[in-house]
Amino acid sequence: MTQKNFSIEFFPPKTPEGVEKLRATRARLAELNPKYFSVTFGAGGSTQKGTLETVLDIKREGHEAAPHLSCIGGTRESIRAILQEYKSHGIRRVVALRGDLPSGYGASGEFRYANELVEFIRAETGDWFHIEVAAYPEMHPQAKSPQDDLQNFVRKVKAGANAAITQYFYNADAYFRFADEARKAGVDVPIVAGIMPITNYSQLMRFSDMCGAEIPRWIRLKLASYGDDAESIKAFGLDVVTGLCERLLAGGVPGMHFYTLNQAAATTALWKRLNLPAG
């Protein structure tokens, strides 16, 4: 049986206090022994410096790190320089994304789509990087149709991606259907499920509105009914996401990628509930 991969995502802190707080969070999550830690960037590829600093911090601590790389607003020259920088530090894994346009942003740079970025990374660096790309079981919010979205995904894989990480979702059927359709379209790379712990109702609603992830009505109503009762929200969220993960694992998901929002408690609790392999 192929070993499943479990990974953890952070965003780069913006303040010295944030850097220290993330170090403490990472120390707790490192005890779970994830396959790697990934680090995001801001809209339009902003915070790329913060991404690099966080990635190098992770590497210094002896863990595998995967920077997210956006092609929006990037030139061939700037992306080439970033790739060389990561390569020079011995980073072997990247998450290649189109990225979101920051508000009021006009031109999108020399790359329009993630498949063009993947192609460029392969042309520039050969097999040096293990490339992860994004997948959208419930459709990318800007895609014309589910069929179009699937074809976009297929193009990214054919351009040279090694694996995919999905947007988070709370409907296991959406994941299984998407994975099935991708296989029928010739995709043979692992499609890892993105998992978002539920700890804060209004924050979850805001994120989900932005990224097009659906929160099933029964979950929304139950969360809303708790009002400001943070403990009940967390307990219910842990039950819901544990159930989702159990179903994914039983259905043969090749791995899970946890969106931590730079917090340790919810991901640690989930990991333990699920009896996932730890260090």
Short mmCIF file of C-alpha atoms in Angstrom, two decimals:
data_model
loop_
_atom_site.label_atom_id
_atom_site.label_comp_id
_atom_site.label_asym_id
_atom_site.label_seq_id
_atom_site.Cartn_x
_atom_site.Cartn_y
_atom_site.Cartn_z
CA MET A 1 0.00 0.00 0.00
CA THR A 2 1.34 3.45 -0.93
CA GLN A 3 2.16 5.58 2.08
CA LYS A 4 -0.18 8.53 2.57
CA ASN A 5 1.34 12.01 2.86
CA PHE A 6 0.16 14.49 5.51
CA SER A 7 1.33 18.09 5.23
CA ILE A 8 0.72 21.41 6.96
CA GLU A 9 0.32 24.97 5.63
CA PHE A 10 1.31 28.34 7.12
CA PHE A 11 1.21 31.93 5.92
CA PRO A 12 4.28 34.19 6.37
CA PRO A 13 4.01 36.37 9.49
CA LYS A 14 4.12 40.16 9.01
CA THR A 15 5.60 41.17 12.40
CA PRO A 16 8.50 40.03 14.62
CA GLU A 17 5.87 38.88 17.18
CA GLY A 18 4.18 36.85 14.43
CA VAL A 19 7.50 35.22 13.54
CA GLU A 20 8.02 34.14 17.17
CA LYS A 21 4.44 32.93 17.50
CA LEU A 22 4.74 30.86 14.31
CA ARG A 23 8.00 29.30 15.58
CA ALA A 24 6.14 28.13 18.69
CA THR A 25 3.20 26.86 16.59
CA ARG A 26 5.60 25.04 14.28
CA ALA A 27 7.41 23.40 17.19
CA ARG A 28 4.09 21.91 18.34
CA LEU A 29 3.07 20.79 14.86
CA ALA A 30 6.53 19.40 14.08
CA GLU A 31 5.85 16.77 16.77
CA LEU A 32 3.25 15.32 14.38
CA ASN A 33 6.06 14.72 11.86
CA PRO A 34 4.26 15.96 8.71
CA LYS A 35 5.79 15.21 5.31
CA TYR A 36 6.45 18.93 4.77
CA PHE A 37 5.32 22.45 5.73
CA SER A 38 4.12 24.74 2.92
CA VAL A 39 4.20 28.56 3.08
CA THR A 40 1.79 30.82 1.19
CA PHE A 41 2.23 34.33 -0.27
CA GLY A 42 0.01 37.42 -0.48
CA ALA A 43 -2.11 38.58 -3.42
CA GLY A 44 -0.12 39.26 -6.57
CA GLY A 45 2.83 37.31 -5.18
CA SER A 46 3.37 39.84 -2.36
CA THR A 47 5.16 38.69 0.81
CA GLN A 48 7.48 36.57 -1.38
CA LYS A 49 10.33 37.76 0.88
CA GLY A 50 8.36 36.67 3.96
CA THR A 51 7.69 33.35 2.24
CA LEU A 52 11.42 32.81 1.63
CA GLU A 53 12.36 33.76 5.21
CA THR A 54 9.73 31.41 6.67
CA VAL A 55 10.78 28.57 4.34
CA LEU A 56 14.45 28.99 5.33
CA ASP A 57 13.45 29.03 9.01
CA ILE A 58 11.63 25.73 8.52
CA LYS A 59 14.60 24.23 6.68
CA ARG A 60 17.02 25.34 9.42
CA GLU A 61 14.83 23.50 11.90
CA GLY A 62 15.38 20.31 9.89
CA HIS A 63 11.99 20.02 8.16
CA GLU A 64 11.05 19.90 4.49
CA ALA A 65 9.53 23.18 3.29
CA ALA A 66 7.51 24.02 0.18
CA PRO A 67 7.13 27.68 -0.83
CA HIS A 68 4.02 28.69 -2.75
CA LEU A 69 4.88 30.42 -6.00
CA SER A 70 2.44 32.71 -7.84
CA CYS A 71 2.74 33.63 -11.49
CA ILE A 72 0.40 36.65 -11.24
CA GLY A 73 2.43 39.83 -11.64
CA GLY A 74 5.62 37.80 -12.21
CA THR A 75 8.01 38.01 -15.18
CA ARG A 76 10.12 35.14 -16.47
CA GLU A 77 13.12 36.92 -15.02
CA SER A 78 11.62 37.39 -11.54
CA ILE A 79 10.32 33.80 -11.36
CA ARG A 80 13.67 32.50 -12.61
CA ALA A 81 15.45 34.43 -9.84
CA ILE A 82 13.07 33.07 -7.16
CA LEU A 83 13.54 29.49 -8.43
CA GLN A 84 17.33 29.88 -8.37
CA GLU A 85 17.17 31.29 -4.85
CA TYR A 86 15.15 28.31 -3.60
CA LYS A 87 17.36 25.88 -5.48
CA SER A 88 20.51 27.42 -3.97
CA HIS A 89 19.08 26.75 -0.49
CA GLY A 90 18.35 23.11 -1.35
CA ILE A 91 14.55 23.51 -1.45
CA ARG A 92 13.15 20.61 -3.51
CA ARG A 93 9.40 21.20 -3.42
CA VAL A 94 7.18 24.09 -4.60
CA VAL A 95 3.44 24.74 -4.80
CA ALA A 96 2.83 26.41 -8.20
CA LEU A 97 -0.31 28.55 -8.40
CA ARG A 98 -1.80 31.21 -10.59
CA GLY A 99 -2.55 33.28 -7.50
CA ASP A 100 -5.23 35.90 -6.95
CA LEU A 101 -5.14 39.32 -8.51
CA PRO A 102 -4.81 41.99 -5.82
CA SER A 103 -7.58 44.60 -5.95
CA GLY A 104 -7.03 47.26 -8.58
CA TYR A 105 -4.36 45.15 -10.26
CA GLY A 106 -4.29 45.54 -14.03
CA ALA A 107 -1.67 43.50 -15.86
CA SER A 108 -1.16 39.91 -14.81
CA GLY A 109 2.51 39.53 -15.76
CA GLU A 110 4.02 37.20 -18.33
CA PHE A 111 2.16 34.09 -17.17
CA ARG A 112 -1.63 33.95 -17.27
CA TYR A 113 -2.25 30.45 -15.95
CA ALA A 114 -0.65 28.01 -13.54
CA ASN A 115 0.06 25.45 -16.31
CA GLU A 116 2.36 28.04 -17.96
CA LEU A 117 4.18 28.47 -14.64
CA VAL A 118 4.56 24.69 -14.22
CA GLU A 119 5.92 24.42 -17.77
CA PHE A 120 8.40 27.22 -17.08
CA ILE A 121 9.61 25.63 -13.80
CA ARG A 122 10.20 22.32 -15.61
CA ALA A 123 12.00 24.03 -18.53
CA GLU A 124 14.23 26.02 -16.15
CA THR A 125 14.99 23.43 -13.46
CA GLY A 126 14.26 20.00 -14.94
CA ASP A 127 13.28 17.51 -12.24
CA TRP A 128 14.81 19.47 -9.36
CA PHE A 129 11.45 20.46 -7.88
CA HIS A 130 8.55 18.29 -6.80
CA ILE A 131 5.68 20.49 -8.04
CA GLU A 132 2.28 20.62 -6.35
CA VAL A 133 -0.65 22.39 -8.03
CA ALA A 134 -4.15 23.35 -6.88
CA ALA A 135 -7.36 21.41 -7.57
CA TYR A 136 -10.95 22.52 -7.00
CA PRO A 137 -13.46 19.73 -6.20
CA GLU A 138 -16.27 22.33 -6.10
CA MET A 139 -14.94 24.33 -9.10
CA HIS A 140 -12.68 27.38 -9.11
CA PRO A 141 -14.87 30.47 -8.51
CA GLN A 142 -13.69 32.03 -11.80
CA ALA A 143 -14.04 28.94 -13.99
CA LYS A 144 -16.70 28.98 -16.73
CA SER A 145 -17.96 25.47 -15.93
CA PRO A 146 -16.91 22.31 -14.05
CA GLN A 147 -15.76 20.83 -17.40
CA ASP A 148 -13.56 23.87 -18.10
CA ASP A 149 -12.15 23.71 -14.60
CA LEU A 150 -11.30 20.02 -14.98
CA GLN A 151 -9.52 20.72 -18.27
CA ASN A 152 -7.50 23.49 -16.59
CA PHE A 153 -6.45 20.99 -13.94
CA VAL A 154 -5.51 18.37 -16.55
CA ARG A 155 -3.33 21.00 -18.33
CA LYS A 156 -1.43 21.72 -15.11
CA VAL A 157 -0.72 18.04 -14.54
CA LYS A 158 0.33 17.47 -18.17
CA ALA A 159 2.67 20.48 -17.89
CA GLY A 160 4.66 18.55 -15.29
CA ALA A 161 2.98 18.63 -11.86
CA ASN A 162 3.80 15.75 -9.50
CA ALA A 163 0.76 16.07 -7.25
CA ALA A 164 -2.20 18.30 -6.41
CA ILE A 165 -3.67 19.82 -3.25
CA THR A 166 -7.38 20.62 -3.25
CA GLN A 167 -9.17 23.70 -2.04
CA TYR A 168 -10.82 22.82 1.27
CA PHE A 169 -14.33 21.35 1.20
CA TYR A 170 -16.80 19.75 3.62
CA ASN A 171 -18.53 17.44 1.14
CA ALA A 172 -16.56 14.23 0.64
CA ASP A 173 -18.67 13.33 -2.43
CA ALA A 174 -17.38 16.43 -4.22
CA TYR A 175 -13.80 15.24 -3.68
CA PHE A 176 -14.43 11.65 -4.77
CA ARG A 177 -16.34 12.72 -7.87
CA PHE A 178 -13.63 15.20 -8.87
CA ALA A 179 -10.86 12.63 -8.33
CA ASP A 180 -12.80 10.08 -10.37
CA GLU A 181 -13.34 12.51 -13.26
CA ALA A 182 -9.68 13.53 -13.18
CA ARG A 183 -8.60 9.87 -13.44
CA LYS A 184 -10.95 9.38 -16.40
CA ALA A 185 -9.33 12.45 -18.02
CA GLY A 186 -5.90 10.80 -17.71
CA VAL A 187 -4.62 12.34 -14.46
CA ASP A 188 -2.51 9.84 -12.54
CA VAL A 189 -0.86 12.04 -9.87
CA PRO A 190 -1.98 12.00 -6.20
CA ILE A 191 -4.82 14.45 -5.45
CA VAL A 192 -4.31 15.35 -1.79
CA ALA A 193 -7.36 16.66 0.11
CA GLY A 194 -7.07 20.17 1.58
CA ILE A 195 -8.52 20.20 5.12
CA MET A 196 -9.67 23.35 6.92
CA PRO A 197 -10.34 22.88 10.66
CA ILE A 198 -13.44 24.75 11.88
CA THR A 199 -12.67 27.06 14.81
CA ASN A 200 -14.33 30.39 13.97
CA TYR A 201 -17.69 30.74 12.21
CA SER A 202 -17.44 34.29 10.80
CA GLN A 203 -13.85 33.74 9.61
CA LEU A 204 -14.85 30.49 7.89
CA MET A 205 -17.79 32.21 6.15
CA ARG A 206 -15.50 35.01 4.92
CA PHE A 207 -12.85 32.62 3.56
CA SER A 208 -15.45 30.41 1.92
CA ASP A 209 -17.17 33.35 0.20
CA MET A 210 -13.80 34.40 -1.22
CA CYS A 211 -12.62 31.01 -2.46
CA GLY A 212 -15.90 29.40 -3.47
CA ALA A 213 -15.78 26.56 -0.93
CA GLU A 214 -19.28 25.44 0.01
CA ILE A 215 -20.29 25.11 3.65
CA PRO A 216 -23.25 22.69 3.70
CA ARG A 217 -26.43 24.28 5.05
CA TRP A 218 -26.69 22.00 8.08
CA ILE A 219 -23.15 22.95 9.16
CA ARG A 220 -23.81 26.69 8.62
CA LEU A 221 -27.03 26.62 10.65
CA LYS A 222 -25.48 24.64 13.48
CA LEU A 223 -22.44 26.95 13.66
CA ALA A 224 -24.67 30.06 13.55
CA SER A 225 -26.78 28.66 16.40
CA TYR A 226 -23.77 28.69 18.75
CA GLY A 227 -23.40 32.49 18.52
CA ASP A 228 -20.29 33.53 20.46
CA ASP A 229 -19.85 30.17 22.19
CA ALA A 230 -16.30 29.52 20.92
CA GLU A 231 -15.89 26.21 22.76
CA SER A 232 -19.06 24.72 21.24
CA ILE A 233 -18.00 25.90 17.77
CA LYS A 234 -14.60 24.22 18.18
CA ALA A 235 -16.07 20.98 19.55
CA PHE A 236 -18.66 20.75 16.77
CA GLY A 237 -16.02 21.71 14.17
CA LEU A 238 -13.71 18.97 15.40
CA ASP A 239 -16.51 16.38 15.12
CA VAL A 240 -17.48 17.51 11.59
CA VAL A 241 -13.94 17.63 10.19
CA THR A 242 -12.95 14.36 11.89
CA GLY A 243 -15.94 12.68 10.20
CA LEU A 244 -14.97 14.18 6.84
CA CYS A 245 -11.36 12.99 7.17
CA GLU A 246 -12.44 9.49 8.26
CA ARG A 247 -14.57 9.20 5.16
CA LEU A 248 -11.73 10.43 2.94
CA LEU A 249 -9.26 8.00 4.48
CA ALA A 250 -11.70 5.10 4.14
CA GLY A 251 -12.20 6.08 0.48
CA GLY A 252 -8.48 5.92 -0.28
CA VAL A 253 -7.39 9.58 -0.27
CA PRO A 254 -3.61 9.66 -0.94
CA GLY A 255 -2.99 12.30 1.73
CA MET A 256 -4.28 15.40 3.51
CA HIS A 257 -2.97 18.97 3.65
CA PHE A 258 -4.02 20.93 6.75
CA TYR A 259 -4.70 24.67 6.48
CA THR A 260 -3.65 25.75 9.99
CA LEU A 261 -4.00 29.56 9.76
CA ASN A 262 -0.80 29.54 11.88
CA GLN A 263 -2.58 27.86 14.81
CA ALA A 264 -1.59 24.50 16.28
CA ALA A 265 -4.49 23.37 18.48
CA ALA A 266 -7.17 22.40 15.93
CA THR A 267 -4.81 20.51 13.59
CA THR A 268 -3.18 18.70 16.52
CA ALA A 269 -6.58 17.67 17.89
CA LEU A 270 -7.68 16.39 14.46
CA TRP A 271 -4.42 14.49 13.92
CA LYS A 272 -4.81 12.74 17.28
CA ARG A 273 -8.51 11.96 16.77
CA LEU A 274 -7.69 10.37 13.44
CA ASN A 275 -4.70 8.43 14.81
CA LEU A 276 -2.54 9.72 11.97
CA PRO A 277 1.11 8.64 12.07
CA ALA A 278 3.19 11.04 14.18
CA GLY A 279 6.89 11.40 14.94
#
